[in-house]
Short mmCIF file of C-alpha atoms and ligand atoms in Angstrom, two decimals:
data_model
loop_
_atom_site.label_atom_id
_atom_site.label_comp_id
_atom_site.label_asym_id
_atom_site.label_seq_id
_atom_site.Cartn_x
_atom_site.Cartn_y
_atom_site.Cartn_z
CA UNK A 1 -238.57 -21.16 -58.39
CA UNK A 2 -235.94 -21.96 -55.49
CA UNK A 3 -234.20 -18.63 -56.38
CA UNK A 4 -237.49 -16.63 -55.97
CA UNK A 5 -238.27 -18.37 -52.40
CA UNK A 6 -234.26 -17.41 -50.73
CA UNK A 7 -235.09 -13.76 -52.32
CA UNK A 8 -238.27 -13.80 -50.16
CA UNK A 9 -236.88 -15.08 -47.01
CA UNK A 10 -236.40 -11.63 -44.67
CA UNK A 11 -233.63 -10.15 -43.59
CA UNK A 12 -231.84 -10.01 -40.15
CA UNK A 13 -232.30 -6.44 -39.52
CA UNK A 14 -235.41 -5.91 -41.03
CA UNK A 15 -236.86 -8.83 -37.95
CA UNK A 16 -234.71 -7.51 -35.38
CA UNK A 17 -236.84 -4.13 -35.77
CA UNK A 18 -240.30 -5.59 -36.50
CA UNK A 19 -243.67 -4.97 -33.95
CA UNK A 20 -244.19 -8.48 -33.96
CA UNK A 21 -241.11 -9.94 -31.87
CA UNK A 22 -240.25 -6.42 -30.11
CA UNK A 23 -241.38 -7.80 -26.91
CA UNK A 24 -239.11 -10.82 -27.30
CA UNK A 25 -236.18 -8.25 -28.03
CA UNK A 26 -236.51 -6.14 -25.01
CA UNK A 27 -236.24 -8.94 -22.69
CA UNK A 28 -233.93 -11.01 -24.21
CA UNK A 29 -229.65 -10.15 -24.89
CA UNK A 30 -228.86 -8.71 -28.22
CA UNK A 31 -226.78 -11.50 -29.21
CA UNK A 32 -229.58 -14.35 -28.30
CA UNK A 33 -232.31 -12.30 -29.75
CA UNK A 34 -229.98 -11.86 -33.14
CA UNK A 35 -229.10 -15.66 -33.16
CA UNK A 36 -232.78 -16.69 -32.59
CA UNK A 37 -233.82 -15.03 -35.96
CA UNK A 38 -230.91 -16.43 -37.78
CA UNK A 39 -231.73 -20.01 -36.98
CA UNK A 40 -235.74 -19.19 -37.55
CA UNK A 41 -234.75 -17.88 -41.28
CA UNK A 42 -232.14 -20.87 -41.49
CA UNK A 43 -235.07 -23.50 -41.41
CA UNK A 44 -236.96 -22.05 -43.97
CA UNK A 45 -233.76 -21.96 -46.17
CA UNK A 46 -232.89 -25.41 -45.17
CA UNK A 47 -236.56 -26.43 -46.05
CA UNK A 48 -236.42 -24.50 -49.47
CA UNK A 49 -233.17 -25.79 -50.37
CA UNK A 50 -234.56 -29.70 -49.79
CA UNK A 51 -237.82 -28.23 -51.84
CA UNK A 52 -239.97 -29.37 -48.80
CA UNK A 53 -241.86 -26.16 -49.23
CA UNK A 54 -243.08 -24.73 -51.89
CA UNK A 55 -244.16 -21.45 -50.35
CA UNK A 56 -244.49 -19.72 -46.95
CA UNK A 57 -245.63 -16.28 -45.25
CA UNK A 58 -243.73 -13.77 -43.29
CA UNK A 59 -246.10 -14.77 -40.41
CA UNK A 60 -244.86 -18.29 -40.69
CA UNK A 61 -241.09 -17.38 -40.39
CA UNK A 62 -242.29 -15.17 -37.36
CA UNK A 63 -243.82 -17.67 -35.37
CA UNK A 64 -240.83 -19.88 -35.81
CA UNK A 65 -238.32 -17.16 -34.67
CA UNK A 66 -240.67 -16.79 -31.37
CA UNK A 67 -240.88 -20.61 -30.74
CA UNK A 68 -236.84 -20.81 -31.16
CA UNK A 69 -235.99 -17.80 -28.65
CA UNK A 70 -238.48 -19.00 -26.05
CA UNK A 71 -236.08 -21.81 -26.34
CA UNK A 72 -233.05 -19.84 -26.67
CA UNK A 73 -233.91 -17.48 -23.63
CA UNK A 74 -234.51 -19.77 -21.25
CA UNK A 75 -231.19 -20.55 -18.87
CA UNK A 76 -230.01 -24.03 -18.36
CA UNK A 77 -230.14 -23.55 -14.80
CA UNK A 78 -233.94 -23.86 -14.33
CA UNK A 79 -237.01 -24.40 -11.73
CA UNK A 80 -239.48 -26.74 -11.84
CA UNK A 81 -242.25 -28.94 -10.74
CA UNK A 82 -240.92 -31.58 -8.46
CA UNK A 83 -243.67 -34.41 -8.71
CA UNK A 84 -241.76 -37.31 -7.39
CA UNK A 85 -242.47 -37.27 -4.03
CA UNK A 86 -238.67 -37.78 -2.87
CA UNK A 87 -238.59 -34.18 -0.26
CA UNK A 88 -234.78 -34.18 -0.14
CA UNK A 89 -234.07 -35.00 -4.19
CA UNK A 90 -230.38 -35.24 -4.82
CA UNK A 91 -230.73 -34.02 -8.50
CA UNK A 92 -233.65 -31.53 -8.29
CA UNK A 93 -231.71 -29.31 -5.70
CA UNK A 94 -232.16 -31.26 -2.59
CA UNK A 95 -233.64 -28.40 0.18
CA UNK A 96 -235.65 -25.18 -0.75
CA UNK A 97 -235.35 -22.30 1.13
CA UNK A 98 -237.27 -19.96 2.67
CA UNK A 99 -237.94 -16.14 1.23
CA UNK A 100 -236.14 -15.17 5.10
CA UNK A 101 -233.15 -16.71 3.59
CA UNK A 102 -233.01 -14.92 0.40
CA UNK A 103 -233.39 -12.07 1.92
CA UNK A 104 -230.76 -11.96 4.22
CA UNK A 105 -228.61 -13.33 1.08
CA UNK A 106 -229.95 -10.41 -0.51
CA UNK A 107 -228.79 -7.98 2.13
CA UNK A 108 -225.46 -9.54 1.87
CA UNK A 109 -224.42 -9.85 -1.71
CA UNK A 110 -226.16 -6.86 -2.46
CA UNK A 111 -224.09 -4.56 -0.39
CA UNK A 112 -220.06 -5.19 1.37
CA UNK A 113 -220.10 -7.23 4.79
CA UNK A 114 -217.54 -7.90 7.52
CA UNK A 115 -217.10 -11.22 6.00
CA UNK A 116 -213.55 -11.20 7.17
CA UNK A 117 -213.22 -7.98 8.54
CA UNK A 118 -213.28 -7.96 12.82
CA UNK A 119 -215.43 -5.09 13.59
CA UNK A 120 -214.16 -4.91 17.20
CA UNK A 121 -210.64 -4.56 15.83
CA UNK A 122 -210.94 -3.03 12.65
CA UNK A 123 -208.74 -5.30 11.20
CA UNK A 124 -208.80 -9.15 9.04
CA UNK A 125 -211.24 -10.95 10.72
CA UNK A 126 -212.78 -15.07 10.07
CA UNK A 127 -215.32 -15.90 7.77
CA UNK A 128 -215.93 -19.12 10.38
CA UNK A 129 -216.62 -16.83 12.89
CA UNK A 130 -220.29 -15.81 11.90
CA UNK A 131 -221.22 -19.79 12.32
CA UNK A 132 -219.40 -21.14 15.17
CA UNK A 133 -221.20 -19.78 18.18
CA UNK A 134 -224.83 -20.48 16.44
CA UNK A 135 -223.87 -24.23 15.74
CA UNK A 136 -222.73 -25.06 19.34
CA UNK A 137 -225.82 -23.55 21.12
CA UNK A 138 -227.93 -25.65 18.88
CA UNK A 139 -226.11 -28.70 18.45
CA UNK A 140 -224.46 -28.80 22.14
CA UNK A 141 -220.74 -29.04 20.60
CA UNK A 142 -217.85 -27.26 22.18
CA UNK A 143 -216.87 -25.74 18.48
CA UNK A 144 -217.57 -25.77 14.93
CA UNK A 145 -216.94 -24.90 11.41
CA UNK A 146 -218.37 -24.82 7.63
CA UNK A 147 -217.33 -26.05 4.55
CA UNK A 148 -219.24 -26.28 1.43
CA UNK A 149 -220.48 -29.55 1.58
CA UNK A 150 -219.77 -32.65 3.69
CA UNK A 151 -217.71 -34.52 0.85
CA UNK A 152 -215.14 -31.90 1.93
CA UNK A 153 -215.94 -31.61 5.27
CA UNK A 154 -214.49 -35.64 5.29
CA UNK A 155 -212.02 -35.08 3.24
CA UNK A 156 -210.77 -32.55 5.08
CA UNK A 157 -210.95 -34.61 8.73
CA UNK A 158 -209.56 -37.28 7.60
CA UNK A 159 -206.71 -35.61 6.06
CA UNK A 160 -205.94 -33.43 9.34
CA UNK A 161 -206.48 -36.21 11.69
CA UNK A 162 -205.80 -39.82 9.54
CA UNK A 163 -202.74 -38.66 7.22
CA UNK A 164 -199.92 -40.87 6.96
CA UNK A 165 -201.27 -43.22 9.61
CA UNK A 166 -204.32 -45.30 9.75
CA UNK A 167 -208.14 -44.91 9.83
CA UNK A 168 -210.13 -48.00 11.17
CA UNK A 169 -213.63 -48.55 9.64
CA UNK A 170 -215.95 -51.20 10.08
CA UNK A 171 -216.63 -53.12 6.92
CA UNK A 172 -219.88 -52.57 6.56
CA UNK A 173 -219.63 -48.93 6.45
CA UNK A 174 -217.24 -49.12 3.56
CA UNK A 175 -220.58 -47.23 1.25
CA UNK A 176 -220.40 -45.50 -1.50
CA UNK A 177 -222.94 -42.12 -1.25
CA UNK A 178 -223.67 -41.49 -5.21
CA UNK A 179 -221.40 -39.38 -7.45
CA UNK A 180 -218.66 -41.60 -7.13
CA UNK A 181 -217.82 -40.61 -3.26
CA UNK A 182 -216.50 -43.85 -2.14
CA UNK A 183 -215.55 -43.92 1.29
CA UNK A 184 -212.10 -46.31 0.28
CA UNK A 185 -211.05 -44.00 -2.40
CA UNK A 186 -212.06 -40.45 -0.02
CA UNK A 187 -209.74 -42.06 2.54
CA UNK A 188 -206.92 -42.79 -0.24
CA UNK A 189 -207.28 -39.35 -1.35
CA UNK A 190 -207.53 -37.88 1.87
CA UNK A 191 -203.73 -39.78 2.69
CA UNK A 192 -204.73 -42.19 5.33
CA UNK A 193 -204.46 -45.89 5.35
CA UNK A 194 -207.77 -47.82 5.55
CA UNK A 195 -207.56 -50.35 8.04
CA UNK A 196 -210.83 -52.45 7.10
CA UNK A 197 -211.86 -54.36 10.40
CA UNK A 198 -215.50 -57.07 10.91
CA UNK A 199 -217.56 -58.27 8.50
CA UNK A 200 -220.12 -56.47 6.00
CA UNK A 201 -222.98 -57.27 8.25
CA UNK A 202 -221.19 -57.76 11.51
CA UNK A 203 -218.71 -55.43 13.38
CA UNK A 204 -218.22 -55.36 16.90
CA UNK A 205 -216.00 -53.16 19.65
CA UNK A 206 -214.08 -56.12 19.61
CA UNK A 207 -212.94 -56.00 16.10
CA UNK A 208 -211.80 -52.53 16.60
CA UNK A 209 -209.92 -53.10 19.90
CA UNK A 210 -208.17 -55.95 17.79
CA UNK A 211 -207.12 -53.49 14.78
CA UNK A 212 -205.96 -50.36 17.50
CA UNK A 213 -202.03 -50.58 16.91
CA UNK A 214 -199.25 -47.43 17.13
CA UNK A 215 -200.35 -46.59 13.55
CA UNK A 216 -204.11 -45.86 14.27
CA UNK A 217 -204.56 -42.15 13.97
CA UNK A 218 -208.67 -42.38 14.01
CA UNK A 219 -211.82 -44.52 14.62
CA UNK A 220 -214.71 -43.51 11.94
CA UNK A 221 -217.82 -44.46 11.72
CA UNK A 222 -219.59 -43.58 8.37
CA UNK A 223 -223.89 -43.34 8.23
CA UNK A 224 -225.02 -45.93 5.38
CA UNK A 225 -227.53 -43.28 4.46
CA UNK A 226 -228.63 -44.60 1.27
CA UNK A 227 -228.90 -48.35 2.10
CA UNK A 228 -229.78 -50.50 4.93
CA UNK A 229 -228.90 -54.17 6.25
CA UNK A 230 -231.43 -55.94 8.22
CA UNK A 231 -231.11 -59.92 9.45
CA UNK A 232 -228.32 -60.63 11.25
CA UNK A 233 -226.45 -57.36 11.95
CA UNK A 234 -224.15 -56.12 14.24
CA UNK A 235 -223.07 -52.54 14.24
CA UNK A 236 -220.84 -50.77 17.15
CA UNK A 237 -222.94 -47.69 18.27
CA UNK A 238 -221.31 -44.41 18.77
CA UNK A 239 -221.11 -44.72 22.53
CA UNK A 240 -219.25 -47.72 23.07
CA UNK A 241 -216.57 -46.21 19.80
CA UNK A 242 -216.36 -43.26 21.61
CA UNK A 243 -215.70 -44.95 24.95
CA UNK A 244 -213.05 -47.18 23.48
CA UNK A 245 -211.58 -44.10 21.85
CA UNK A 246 -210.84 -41.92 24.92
CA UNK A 247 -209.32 -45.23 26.53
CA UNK A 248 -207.10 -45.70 23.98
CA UNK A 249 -206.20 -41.80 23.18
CA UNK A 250 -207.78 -42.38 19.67
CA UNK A 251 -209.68 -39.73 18.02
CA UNK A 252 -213.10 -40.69 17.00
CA UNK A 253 -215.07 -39.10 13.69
CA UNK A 254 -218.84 -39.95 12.68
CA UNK A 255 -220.28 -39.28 8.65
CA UNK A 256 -223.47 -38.74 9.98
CA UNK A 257 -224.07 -37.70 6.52
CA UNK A 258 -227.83 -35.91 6.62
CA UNK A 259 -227.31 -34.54 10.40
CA UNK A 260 -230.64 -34.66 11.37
CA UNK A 261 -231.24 -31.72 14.65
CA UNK A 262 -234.82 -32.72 15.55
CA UNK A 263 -235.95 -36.34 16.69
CA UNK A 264 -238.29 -37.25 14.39
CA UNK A 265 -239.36 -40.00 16.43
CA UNK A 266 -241.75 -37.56 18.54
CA UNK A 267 -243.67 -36.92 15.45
CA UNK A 268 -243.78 -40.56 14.87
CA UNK A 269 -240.99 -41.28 12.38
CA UNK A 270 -238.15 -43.97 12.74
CA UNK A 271 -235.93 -42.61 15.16
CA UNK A 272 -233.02 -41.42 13.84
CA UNK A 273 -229.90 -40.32 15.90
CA UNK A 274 -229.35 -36.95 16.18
CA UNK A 275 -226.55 -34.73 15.40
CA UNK A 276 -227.20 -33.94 19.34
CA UNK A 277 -227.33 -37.09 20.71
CA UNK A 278 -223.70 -38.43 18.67
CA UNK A 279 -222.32 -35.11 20.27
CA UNK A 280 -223.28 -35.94 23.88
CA UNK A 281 -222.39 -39.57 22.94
CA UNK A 282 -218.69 -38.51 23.33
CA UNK A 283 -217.57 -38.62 19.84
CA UNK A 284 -214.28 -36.27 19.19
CA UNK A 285 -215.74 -34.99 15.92
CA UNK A 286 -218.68 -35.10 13.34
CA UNK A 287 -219.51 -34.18 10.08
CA UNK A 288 -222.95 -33.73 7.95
CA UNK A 289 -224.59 -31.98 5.10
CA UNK A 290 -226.15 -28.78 5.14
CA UNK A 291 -228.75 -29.39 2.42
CA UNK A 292 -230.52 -32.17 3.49
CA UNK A 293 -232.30 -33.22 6.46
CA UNK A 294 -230.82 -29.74 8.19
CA UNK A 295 -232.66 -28.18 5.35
CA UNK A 296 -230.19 -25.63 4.23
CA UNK A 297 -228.11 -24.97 1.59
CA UNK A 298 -225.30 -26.77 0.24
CA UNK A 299 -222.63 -26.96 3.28
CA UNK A 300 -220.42 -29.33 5.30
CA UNK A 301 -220.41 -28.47 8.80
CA UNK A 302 -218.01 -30.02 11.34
CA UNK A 303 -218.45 -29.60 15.23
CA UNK A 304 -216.76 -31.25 17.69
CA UNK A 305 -213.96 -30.67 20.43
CA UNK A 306 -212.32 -27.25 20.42
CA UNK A 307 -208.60 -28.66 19.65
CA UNK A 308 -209.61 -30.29 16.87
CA UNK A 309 -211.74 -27.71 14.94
CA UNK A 310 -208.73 -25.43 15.92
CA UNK A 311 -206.42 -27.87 13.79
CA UNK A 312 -208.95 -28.06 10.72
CA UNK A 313 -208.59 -24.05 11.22
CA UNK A 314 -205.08 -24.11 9.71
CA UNK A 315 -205.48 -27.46 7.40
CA UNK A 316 -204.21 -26.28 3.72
CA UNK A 317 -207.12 -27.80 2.19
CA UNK A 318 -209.70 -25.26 4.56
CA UNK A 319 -208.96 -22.65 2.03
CA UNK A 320 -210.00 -24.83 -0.83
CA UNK A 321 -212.96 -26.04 0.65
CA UNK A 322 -214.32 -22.69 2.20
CA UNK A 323 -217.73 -21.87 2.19
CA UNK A 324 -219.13 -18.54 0.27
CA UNK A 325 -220.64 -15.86 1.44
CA UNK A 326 -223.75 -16.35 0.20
CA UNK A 327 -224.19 -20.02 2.17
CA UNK A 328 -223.00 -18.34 5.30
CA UNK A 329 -226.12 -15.93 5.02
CA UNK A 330 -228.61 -18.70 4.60
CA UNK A 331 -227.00 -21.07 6.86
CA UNK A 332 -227.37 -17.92 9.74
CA UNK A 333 -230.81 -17.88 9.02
CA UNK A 334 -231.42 -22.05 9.35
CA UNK A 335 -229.31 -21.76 12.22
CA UNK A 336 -231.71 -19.25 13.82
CA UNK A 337 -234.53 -21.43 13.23
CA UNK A 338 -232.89 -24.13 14.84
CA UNK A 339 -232.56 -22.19 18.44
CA UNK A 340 -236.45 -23.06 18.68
CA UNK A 341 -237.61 -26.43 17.46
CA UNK A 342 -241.06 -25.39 16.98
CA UNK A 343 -240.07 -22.48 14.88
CA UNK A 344 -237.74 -25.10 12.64
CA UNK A 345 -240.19 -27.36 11.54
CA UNK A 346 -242.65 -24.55 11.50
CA UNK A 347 -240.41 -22.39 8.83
CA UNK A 348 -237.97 -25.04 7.46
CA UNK A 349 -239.48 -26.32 4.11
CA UNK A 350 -237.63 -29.63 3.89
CA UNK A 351 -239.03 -30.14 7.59
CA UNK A 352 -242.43 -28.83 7.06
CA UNK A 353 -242.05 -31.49 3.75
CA UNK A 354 -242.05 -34.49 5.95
CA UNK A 355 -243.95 -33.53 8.67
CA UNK A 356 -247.10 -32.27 7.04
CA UNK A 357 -250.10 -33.71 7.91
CA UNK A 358 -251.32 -36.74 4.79
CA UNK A 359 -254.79 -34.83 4.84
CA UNK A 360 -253.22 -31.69 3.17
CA UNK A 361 -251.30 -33.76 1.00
CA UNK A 362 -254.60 -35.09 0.02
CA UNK A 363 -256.39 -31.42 -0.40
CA UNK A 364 -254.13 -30.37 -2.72
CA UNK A 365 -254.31 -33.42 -4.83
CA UNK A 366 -257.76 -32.88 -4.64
CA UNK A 367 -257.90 -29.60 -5.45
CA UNK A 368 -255.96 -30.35 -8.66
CA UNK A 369 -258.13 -32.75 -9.81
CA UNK A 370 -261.15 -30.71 -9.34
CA UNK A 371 -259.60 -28.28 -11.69
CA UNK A 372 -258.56 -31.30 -14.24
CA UNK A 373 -262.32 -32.38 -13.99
CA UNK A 374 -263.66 -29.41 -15.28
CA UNK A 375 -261.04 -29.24 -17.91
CA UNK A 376 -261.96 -32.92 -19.05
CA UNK A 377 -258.87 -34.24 -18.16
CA UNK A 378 -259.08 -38.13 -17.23
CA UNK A 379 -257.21 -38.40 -13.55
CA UNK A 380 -257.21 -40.70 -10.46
CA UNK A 381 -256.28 -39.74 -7.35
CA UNK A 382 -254.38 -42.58 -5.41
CA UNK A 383 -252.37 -42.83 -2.30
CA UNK A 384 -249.04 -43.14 -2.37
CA UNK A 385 -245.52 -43.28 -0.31
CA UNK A 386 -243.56 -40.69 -0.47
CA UNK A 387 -239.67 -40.57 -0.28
CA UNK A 388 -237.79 -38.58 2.33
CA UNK A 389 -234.64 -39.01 -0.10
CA UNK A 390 -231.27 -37.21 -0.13
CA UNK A 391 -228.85 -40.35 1.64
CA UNK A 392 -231.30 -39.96 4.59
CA UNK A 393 -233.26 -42.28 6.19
CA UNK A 394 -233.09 -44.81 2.92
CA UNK A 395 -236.48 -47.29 4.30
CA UNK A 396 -238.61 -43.96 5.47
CA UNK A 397 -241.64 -43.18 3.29
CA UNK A 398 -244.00 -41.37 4.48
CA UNK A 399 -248.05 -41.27 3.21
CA UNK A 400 -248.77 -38.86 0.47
CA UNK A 401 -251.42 -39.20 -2.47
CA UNK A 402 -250.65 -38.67 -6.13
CA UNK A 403 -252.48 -37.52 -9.37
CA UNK A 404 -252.24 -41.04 -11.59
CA UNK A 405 -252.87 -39.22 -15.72
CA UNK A 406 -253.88 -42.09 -18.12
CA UNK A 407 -251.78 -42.81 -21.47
CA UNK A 408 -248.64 -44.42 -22.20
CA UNK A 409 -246.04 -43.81 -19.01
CA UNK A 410 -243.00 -43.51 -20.60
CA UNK A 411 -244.68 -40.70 -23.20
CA UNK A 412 -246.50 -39.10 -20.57
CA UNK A 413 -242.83 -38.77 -18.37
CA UNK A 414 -240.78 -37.93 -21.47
CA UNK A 415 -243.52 -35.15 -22.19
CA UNK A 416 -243.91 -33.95 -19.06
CA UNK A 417 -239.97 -33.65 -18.23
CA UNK A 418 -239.47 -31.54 -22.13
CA UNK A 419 -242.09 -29.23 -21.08
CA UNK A 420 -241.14 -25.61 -21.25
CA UNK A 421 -241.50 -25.99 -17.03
CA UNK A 422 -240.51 -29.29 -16.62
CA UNK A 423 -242.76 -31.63 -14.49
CA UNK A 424 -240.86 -34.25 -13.26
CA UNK A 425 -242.93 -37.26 -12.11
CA UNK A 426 -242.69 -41.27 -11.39
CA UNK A 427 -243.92 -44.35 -12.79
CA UNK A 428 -245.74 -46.05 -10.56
CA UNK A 429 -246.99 -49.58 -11.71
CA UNK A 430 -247.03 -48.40 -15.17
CA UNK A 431 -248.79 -45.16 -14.74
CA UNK A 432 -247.40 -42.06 -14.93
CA UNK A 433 -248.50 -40.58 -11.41
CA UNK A 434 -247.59 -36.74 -9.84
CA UNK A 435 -246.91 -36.85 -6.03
CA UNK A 436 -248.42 -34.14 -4.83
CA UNK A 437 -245.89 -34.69 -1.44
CA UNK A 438 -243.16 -32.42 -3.00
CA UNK A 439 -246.08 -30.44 -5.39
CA UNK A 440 -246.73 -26.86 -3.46
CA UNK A 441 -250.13 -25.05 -3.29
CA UNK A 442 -248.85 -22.21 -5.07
CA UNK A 443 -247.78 -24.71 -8.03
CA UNK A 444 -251.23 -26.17 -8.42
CA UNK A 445 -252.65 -23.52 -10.91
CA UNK A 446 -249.78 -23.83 -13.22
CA UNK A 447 -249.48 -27.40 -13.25
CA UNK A 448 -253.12 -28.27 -13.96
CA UNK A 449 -252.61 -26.10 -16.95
CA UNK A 450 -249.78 -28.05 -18.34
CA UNK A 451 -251.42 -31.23 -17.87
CA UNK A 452 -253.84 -29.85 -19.87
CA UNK A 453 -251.40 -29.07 -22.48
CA UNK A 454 -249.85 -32.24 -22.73
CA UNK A 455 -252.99 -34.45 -21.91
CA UNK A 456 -254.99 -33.34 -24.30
CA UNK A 457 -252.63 -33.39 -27.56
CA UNK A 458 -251.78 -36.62 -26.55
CA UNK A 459 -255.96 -38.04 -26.99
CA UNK A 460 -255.59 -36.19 -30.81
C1 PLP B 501 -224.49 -37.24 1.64
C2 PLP B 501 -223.35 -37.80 2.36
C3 PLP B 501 -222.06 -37.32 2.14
C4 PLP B 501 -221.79 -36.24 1.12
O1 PLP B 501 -222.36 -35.03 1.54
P1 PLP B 501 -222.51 -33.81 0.51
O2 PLP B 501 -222.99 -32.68 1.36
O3 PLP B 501 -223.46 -34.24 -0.54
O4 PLP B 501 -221.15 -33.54 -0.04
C5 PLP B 501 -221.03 -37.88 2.85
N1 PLP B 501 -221.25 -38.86 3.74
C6 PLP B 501 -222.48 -39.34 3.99
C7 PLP B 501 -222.65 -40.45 4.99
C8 PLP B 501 -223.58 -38.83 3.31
O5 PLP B 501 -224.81 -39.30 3.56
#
């Protein structure tokens, strides 16, 4: 009986050619494709050999094969439907970019550039170059250059600037940013000594004056970005550092961290300080991310006096650190965006994120649930707060409105994030709710159709 059912099961090359999965073959590799029908016939052996079957069809085996390579095909690297609400999301990719930016990235990989090539002189040129000029007319500083993200953009400063001598930070900027960058250990790594100087929720100019001896190389200040103290706090702001550094002959650094370039307070968000204001505040040098409140990709930039971005120039480590090409061509375009303010929160999604106006927020979710109503799906629309996210501006939330889907939350989340697009959503009170915040227009159609999907088999 057993011996009759193996005979049956098909062979490789006999599937490989068949009508049925010849789509599937043409747009997937040879050797996936192949695999995919190996470990479709493997299950019905393994189910024959454990005589959980007793018979089966060649349509059967088929459909399994097609469910495995949809599988197989897909990469690991993969987009998908960011319903948490949180704009700049550390683990879903933090900033989106625009189609202006792909294209230029297009243009670039696509064909050779003068990368490091000096077209004036026809001979090796800087890949730094491209950047530098772009970043000081928008951020006011008298130079600047890109790394590929702002770990190593403080790695790298502190090295150049803090090695072998010391590096006075207050103690209640002593954070740690997520993935294990700890400002203590960056500065042990980076070869300076920490001089740890006030309290965890008091530091004043004092305390630094105190600590400046023949050993201190550098004042930092590092941005808490992902937490915030409140009650009795003292903090030294970057005016009065700065001050005390040029007195002394110190050089002075700020971790700004998210480097915001527009003051968010004019469209009625907690001010923030901005990358412009800590540069006409006097500090020496400061570093921030590309990729999340600039809205760019993944970068470090550093701007600050000429001298010392001329030293980071020739610091080993720059070569390590360096940016690719392909981040230089998006970062050109943010840049550009950046040289008009209206244009940059016009064009810049992460800016365009926070900024939009609730009542769109609100059509969208809307507009979704209209199309769940007519498909009989239970929903709720509720308001919610959304998340700005990404080690930025840890309190701000900002008003959004979710879709709330009724069953059990933890199912509904598990289901939602194994979908062939994942959804990723939140539990909120112990619903399973959508934000539509960080849920695009173009999205809607799509995701109504999976809640469909998993809404409905979950009632049956
Ligand atoms: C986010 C952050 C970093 C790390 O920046 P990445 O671009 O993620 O490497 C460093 N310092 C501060 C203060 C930050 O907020």
């Amino acid at each position: 009986m057993k011996g009759k059912l193996f005979q049956k099961l098909p062979k490789v090359d006999k599937l490989l050619n068949c009508k049925e999965l010849e789509v599937l073959g043409k747009e997937m590799d040879y050797f996936t494709f192949s695999e995919s029908i190996k470990s479709g016939i493997n299950f019905f052996r393994e189910q024959i050999s454990r005589d959980e079957i007793k018979n089966f069809t060649d349509t059967e085996i088929i459909e399994k094969i097609i469910e495995i390579a949809n599988k197989d095909k897909k990469n690991s690297l993969k987009a998908l439907i960011n319903g948490t609400g949180t704009i700049i999301h550390t683990n879903l990719g933090r900033s989106l970019f625009t189609e202006k930016m792909i294209k230029n990235i297009e243009e670039i990989s696509l064909n050779y550039s003068n990368l490091e090539y000096n077209l004036e002189t026809g001979s090796r040129g800087s890949r730094y170059v491209h950047l530098e000029e772009l970043i000081c007319k928008v951020t006011g500083g008298e130079s600047a250059i890109v790394v590929n993200n702002n770990a190593s953009a403080v790695i790298l400063c502190l090295n150049e600037f803090g090695k072998g001598k010391e590096t006075i930070v207050s103690r209640g900027e002593l954070v740690e940013i997520g993935g294990s960058f700890r400002i203590p250990e960056i500065m042990e790594l980076s070869g300076t000594k920490l001089r740890e100087i006030g309290t965890t929720n008091r530091t004043n100019l004092q305390d630094y004056n105190n600590a400046i001896t023949e050993e201190t190389a550098l004042l930092l200040k590092v941005h808490s970005s992902n937490y915030k103290m409140s009650g009795f706090v003292k903090t030294v702001e970057i005016e009065d550092l700065s001050k005390l550094g040029n007195e002394k002959k110190i050089t002075t650094m700020e971790d700004i961290g998210s480097g915001v370039l527009v003051d968010f307070s004019k469209y009625g968000l907690t001010k923030e300080k901005t990358v412009q204001e800590s540069l006409k505040a006097g500090v020496d040098i400061i570093t921030f991310s590309g990729d999340k409140l600039l809205g760019g990709p993944q970068a470090g930039i550093i701007v600050g006096k000429k001298e010392l971005i001329e030293r980071i120039s020739k610091n080993q480590y720059l070569r390590a650190f360096r940016m690719d090409k392909n981040s230089i061509a998006a970062l050109e375009v943010v840049f550009r965006y950046y040289l008009d303010e209206r244009e940059a929160i016009k064009e810049i999604p992460t800016l365009k994120m926070i900024l939009e106006n609730p009542k769109k927020v609100e059509n969208r979710a809307q507009e979704l649930s209209n199309i769940l109503n007519e498909k009989k799906i239970i929903n709720h629309i509720i308001s919610t707060r959304a998340k700005i996210g990404g080690g930025s501006m840890p309190e701000e939330t900002v008003s959004s409105y979710g879709i709330k889907l009724e069953g059990n939350a933890n199912l509904l989340e598990q289901k939602f994030r194994k979908n062939d697009i994942p959804v990723i959503g939140r539990i909120y009170e112990d619903s399973y709710i959508i934000d539509m915040k960080t849920v695009r227009e173009k999205e809607i159609p799509e995701l109504a159709s999976i809640i469909a999907k998993l809404c409905q088999k979950l009632e049956n």
